[in-house]
Structures are given as C-alpha cells and as structure tokens.
Short mmCIF file of C-alpha atoms in Angstrom, two decimals:
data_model
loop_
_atom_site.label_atom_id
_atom_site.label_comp_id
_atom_site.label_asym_id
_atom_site.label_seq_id
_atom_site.Cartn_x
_atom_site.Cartn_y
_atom_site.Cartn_z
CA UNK L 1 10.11 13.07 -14.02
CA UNK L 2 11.94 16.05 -15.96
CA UNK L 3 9.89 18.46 -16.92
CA UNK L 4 10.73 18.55 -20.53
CA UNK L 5 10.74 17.00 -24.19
CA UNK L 6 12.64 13.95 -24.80
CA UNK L 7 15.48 15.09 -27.36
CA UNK L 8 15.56 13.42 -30.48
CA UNK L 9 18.81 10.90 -29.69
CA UNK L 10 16.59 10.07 -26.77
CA UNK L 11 13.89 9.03 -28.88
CA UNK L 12 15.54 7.10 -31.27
CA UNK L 13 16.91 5.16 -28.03
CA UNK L 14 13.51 4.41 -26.87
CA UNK L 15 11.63 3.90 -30.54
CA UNK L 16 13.77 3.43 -33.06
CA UNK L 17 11.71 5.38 -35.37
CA UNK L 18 10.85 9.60 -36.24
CA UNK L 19 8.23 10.10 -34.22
CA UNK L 20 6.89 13.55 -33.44
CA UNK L 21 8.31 14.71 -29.97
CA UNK L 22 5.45 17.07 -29.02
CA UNK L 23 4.89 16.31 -25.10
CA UNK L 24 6.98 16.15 -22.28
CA UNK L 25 8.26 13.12 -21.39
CA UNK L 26 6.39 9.86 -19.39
CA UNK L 27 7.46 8.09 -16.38
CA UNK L 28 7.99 4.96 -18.28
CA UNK L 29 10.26 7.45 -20.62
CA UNK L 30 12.46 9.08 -17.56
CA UNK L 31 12.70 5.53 -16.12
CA UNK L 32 14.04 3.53 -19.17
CA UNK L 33 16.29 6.75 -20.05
CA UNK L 34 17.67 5.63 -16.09
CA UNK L 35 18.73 2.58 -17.69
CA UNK L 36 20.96 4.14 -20.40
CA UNK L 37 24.54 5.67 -19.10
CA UNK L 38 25.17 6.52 -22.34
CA UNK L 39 22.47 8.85 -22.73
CA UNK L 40 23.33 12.62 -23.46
CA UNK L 41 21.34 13.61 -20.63
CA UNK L 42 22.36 11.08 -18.48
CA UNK L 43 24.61 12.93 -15.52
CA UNK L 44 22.26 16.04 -15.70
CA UNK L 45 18.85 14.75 -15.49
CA UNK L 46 18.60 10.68 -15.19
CA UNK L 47 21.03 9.39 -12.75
CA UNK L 48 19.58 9.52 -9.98
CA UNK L 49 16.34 9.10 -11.14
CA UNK L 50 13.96 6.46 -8.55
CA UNK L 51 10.58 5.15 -9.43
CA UNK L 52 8.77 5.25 -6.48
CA UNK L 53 6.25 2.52 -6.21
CA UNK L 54 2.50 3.42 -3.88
CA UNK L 55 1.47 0.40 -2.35
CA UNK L 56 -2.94 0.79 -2.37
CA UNK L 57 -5.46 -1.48 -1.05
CA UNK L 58 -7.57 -3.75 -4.05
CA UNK L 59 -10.22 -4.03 -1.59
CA UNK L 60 -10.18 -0.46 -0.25
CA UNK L 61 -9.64 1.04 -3.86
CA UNK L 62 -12.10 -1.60 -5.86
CA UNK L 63 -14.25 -3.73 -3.92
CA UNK L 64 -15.27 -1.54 -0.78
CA UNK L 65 -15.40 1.99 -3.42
CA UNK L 66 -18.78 3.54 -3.03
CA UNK L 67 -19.12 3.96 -6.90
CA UNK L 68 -18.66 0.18 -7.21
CA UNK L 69 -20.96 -1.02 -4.62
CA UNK L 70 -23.89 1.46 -6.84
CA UNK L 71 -23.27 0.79 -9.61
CA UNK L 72 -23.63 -3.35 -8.86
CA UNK L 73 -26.66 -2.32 -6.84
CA UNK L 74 -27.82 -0.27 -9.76
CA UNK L 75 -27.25 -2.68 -12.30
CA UNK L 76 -29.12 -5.37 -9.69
CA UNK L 77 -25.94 -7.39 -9.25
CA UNK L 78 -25.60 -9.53 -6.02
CA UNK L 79 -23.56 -7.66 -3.40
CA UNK L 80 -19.80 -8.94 -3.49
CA UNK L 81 -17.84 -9.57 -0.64
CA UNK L 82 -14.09 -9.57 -1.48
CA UNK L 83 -13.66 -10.25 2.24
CA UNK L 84 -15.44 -13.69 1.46
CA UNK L 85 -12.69 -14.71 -1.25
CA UNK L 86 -10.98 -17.18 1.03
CA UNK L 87 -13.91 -19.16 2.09
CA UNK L 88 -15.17 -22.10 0.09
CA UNK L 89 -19.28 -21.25 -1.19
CA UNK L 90 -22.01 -22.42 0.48
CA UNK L 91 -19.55 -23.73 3.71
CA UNK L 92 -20.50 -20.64 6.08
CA UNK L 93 -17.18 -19.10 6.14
CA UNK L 94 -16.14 -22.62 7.51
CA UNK L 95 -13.89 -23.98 4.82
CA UNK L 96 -10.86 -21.69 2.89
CA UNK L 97 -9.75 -22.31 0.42
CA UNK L 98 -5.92 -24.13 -0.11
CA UNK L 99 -3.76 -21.88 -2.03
CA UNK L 100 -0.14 -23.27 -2.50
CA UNK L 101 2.26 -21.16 -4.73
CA UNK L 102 6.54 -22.09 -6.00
CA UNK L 103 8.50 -19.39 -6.81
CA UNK L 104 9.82 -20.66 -9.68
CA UNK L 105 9.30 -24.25 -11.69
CA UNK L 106 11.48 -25.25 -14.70
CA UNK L 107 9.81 -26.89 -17.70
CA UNK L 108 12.46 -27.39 -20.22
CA UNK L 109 13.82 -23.77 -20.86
CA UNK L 110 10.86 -21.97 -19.22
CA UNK L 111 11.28 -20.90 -15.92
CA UNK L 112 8.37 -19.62 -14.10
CA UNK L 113 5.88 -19.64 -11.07
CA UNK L 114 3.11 -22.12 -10.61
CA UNK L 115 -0.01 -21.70 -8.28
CA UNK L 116 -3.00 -23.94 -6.90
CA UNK L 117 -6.10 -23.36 -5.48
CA UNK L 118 -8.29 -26.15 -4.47
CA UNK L 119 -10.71 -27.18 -2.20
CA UNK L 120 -13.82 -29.58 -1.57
CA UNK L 121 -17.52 -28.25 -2.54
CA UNK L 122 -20.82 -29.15 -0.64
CA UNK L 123 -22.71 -29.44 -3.62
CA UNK L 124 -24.90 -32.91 -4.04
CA UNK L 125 -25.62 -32.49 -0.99
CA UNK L 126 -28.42 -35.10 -0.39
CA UNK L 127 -30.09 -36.43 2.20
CA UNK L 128 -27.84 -38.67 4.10
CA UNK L 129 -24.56 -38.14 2.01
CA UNK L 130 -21.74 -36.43 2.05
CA UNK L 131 -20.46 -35.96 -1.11
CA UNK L 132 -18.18 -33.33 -2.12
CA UNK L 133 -16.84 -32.38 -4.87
CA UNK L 134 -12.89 -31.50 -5.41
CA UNK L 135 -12.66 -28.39 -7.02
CA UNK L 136 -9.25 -26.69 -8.48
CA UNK L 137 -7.39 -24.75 -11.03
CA UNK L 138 -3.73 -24.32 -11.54
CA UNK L 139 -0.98 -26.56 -10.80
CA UNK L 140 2.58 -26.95 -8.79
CA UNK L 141 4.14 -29.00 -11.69
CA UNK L 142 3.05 -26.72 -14.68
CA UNK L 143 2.13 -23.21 -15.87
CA UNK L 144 -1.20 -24.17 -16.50
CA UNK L 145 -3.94 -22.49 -14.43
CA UNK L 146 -6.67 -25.06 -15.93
CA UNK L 147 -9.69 -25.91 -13.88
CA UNK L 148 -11.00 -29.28 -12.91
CA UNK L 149 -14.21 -27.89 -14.30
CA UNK L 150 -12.23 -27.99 -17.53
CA UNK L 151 -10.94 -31.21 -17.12
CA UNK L 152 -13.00 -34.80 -18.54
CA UNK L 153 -13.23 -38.11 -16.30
#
C-alpha cells in the first residue's frame, strides 16, 4: 500500500462525497484505486498493485488459541472440540456428518450456491429401538439454509 494520502480526485472516485482526507490510505483504498486506469495516479503508484491473500488455520487461530480455551474454562463453558465438527453427537466419532455443496443453482434470476448437511441422530434411544432421528439444514434446490428443527410435520 502507498504510503500516502489519497488525493482528492481519488476520493471523490471512491466516495462520492468531501470527506476529510487526513490518513494515509487503506488496503481496500490502494486495491479499488487498482481497478481504475483512469486514475491520476494510476501508472506511478497502482498498476501493479497485488493483494496478497494469507491463508491461516480457523482451528489453529480460534478454536485451539490458548486465550479461547481460558476464557471458556473461565467462564465454565464445556470444552469444544472443533476437531469433533464432522461427527454426528452422541455416535462416538462413528457417524459424520453428510455435507453435499453445488457451485451454483439458478432460481429465476438468482444465481447462487446451495449447501446440505444432514445426518441421522441417536436420540429416543429406548430400550429395544432404534429410532433415529433425520436431522438437516440447508438445501441443494434452494438458498435456504433452514433446519428440519424449523420445519412442522
């Protein structure tokens, strides 16, 4: 990112209104000023400008963080085990869970991605049955990431 003050043709590109220009300018500022050939500033200082993007680890940076893990401990929450995501409850790391995704789904002029997650519950478990209980949200047909929790028989 240049290490300087947007100019004021630059703002008006970006905002559209008078703002004060009293810091230097943002990543998201260098980046969109990228996008504009036109700009005055263009050849000198955003041509060749990249965003680079850091690929980090959810579970290293949120779930396995030592400040996290206290602070649940501290606030007596149960211990969470993001490595235990894929596995249905109360299966024994036995069962995962189905995840099925489409890149893109058209729904008159919407064009998106859909996602579904299901999978079958040992709960009523009573002596001598067998009952589980089918247990989703999302869909491959829609956009809507409703649950069948959500959902009346």
């Amino acid at each position: 990112v240049p290490p300087e003050k947007i100019t004021a043709e630059e703002r008006d590109f970006l905002y559209g209104d008078d703002r004060p220009i009293d810091n230097k300018m943002t990543e998201d500022e260098a980046y969109r000023l990228s996008k504009w050939p036109e700009g005055p500033r263009y050849d000198s200082l955003f041509s060749g400008f990249v965003r680079d993007t850091q690929q980090v680890s959810i579970m290293q940076t949120k779930f396995k963080n030592p400040s996290y893990r206290d602070n649940r401990r501290k606030l007596e929450i149960y211990a969470f085990s993001a490595d235990s995501l894929p596995y249905i409850p109360f299966t024994g790391g036995k069962e995962m869970w189905s995840i099925q995704t489409v890149d893109s789904i058209k729904i008159g002029e919407e064009v998106g991605p859909a996602i579904l997650i299901e999978g079958y519950l040992p709960f009523a478990k009573m002596e001598g049955s067998e009952k589980k209980i089918h247990f989703f949200f999302g869909s491959l047909s829609t956009f809507d990431l409703e649950g069948s929790w959500e959902q009346e028989d």
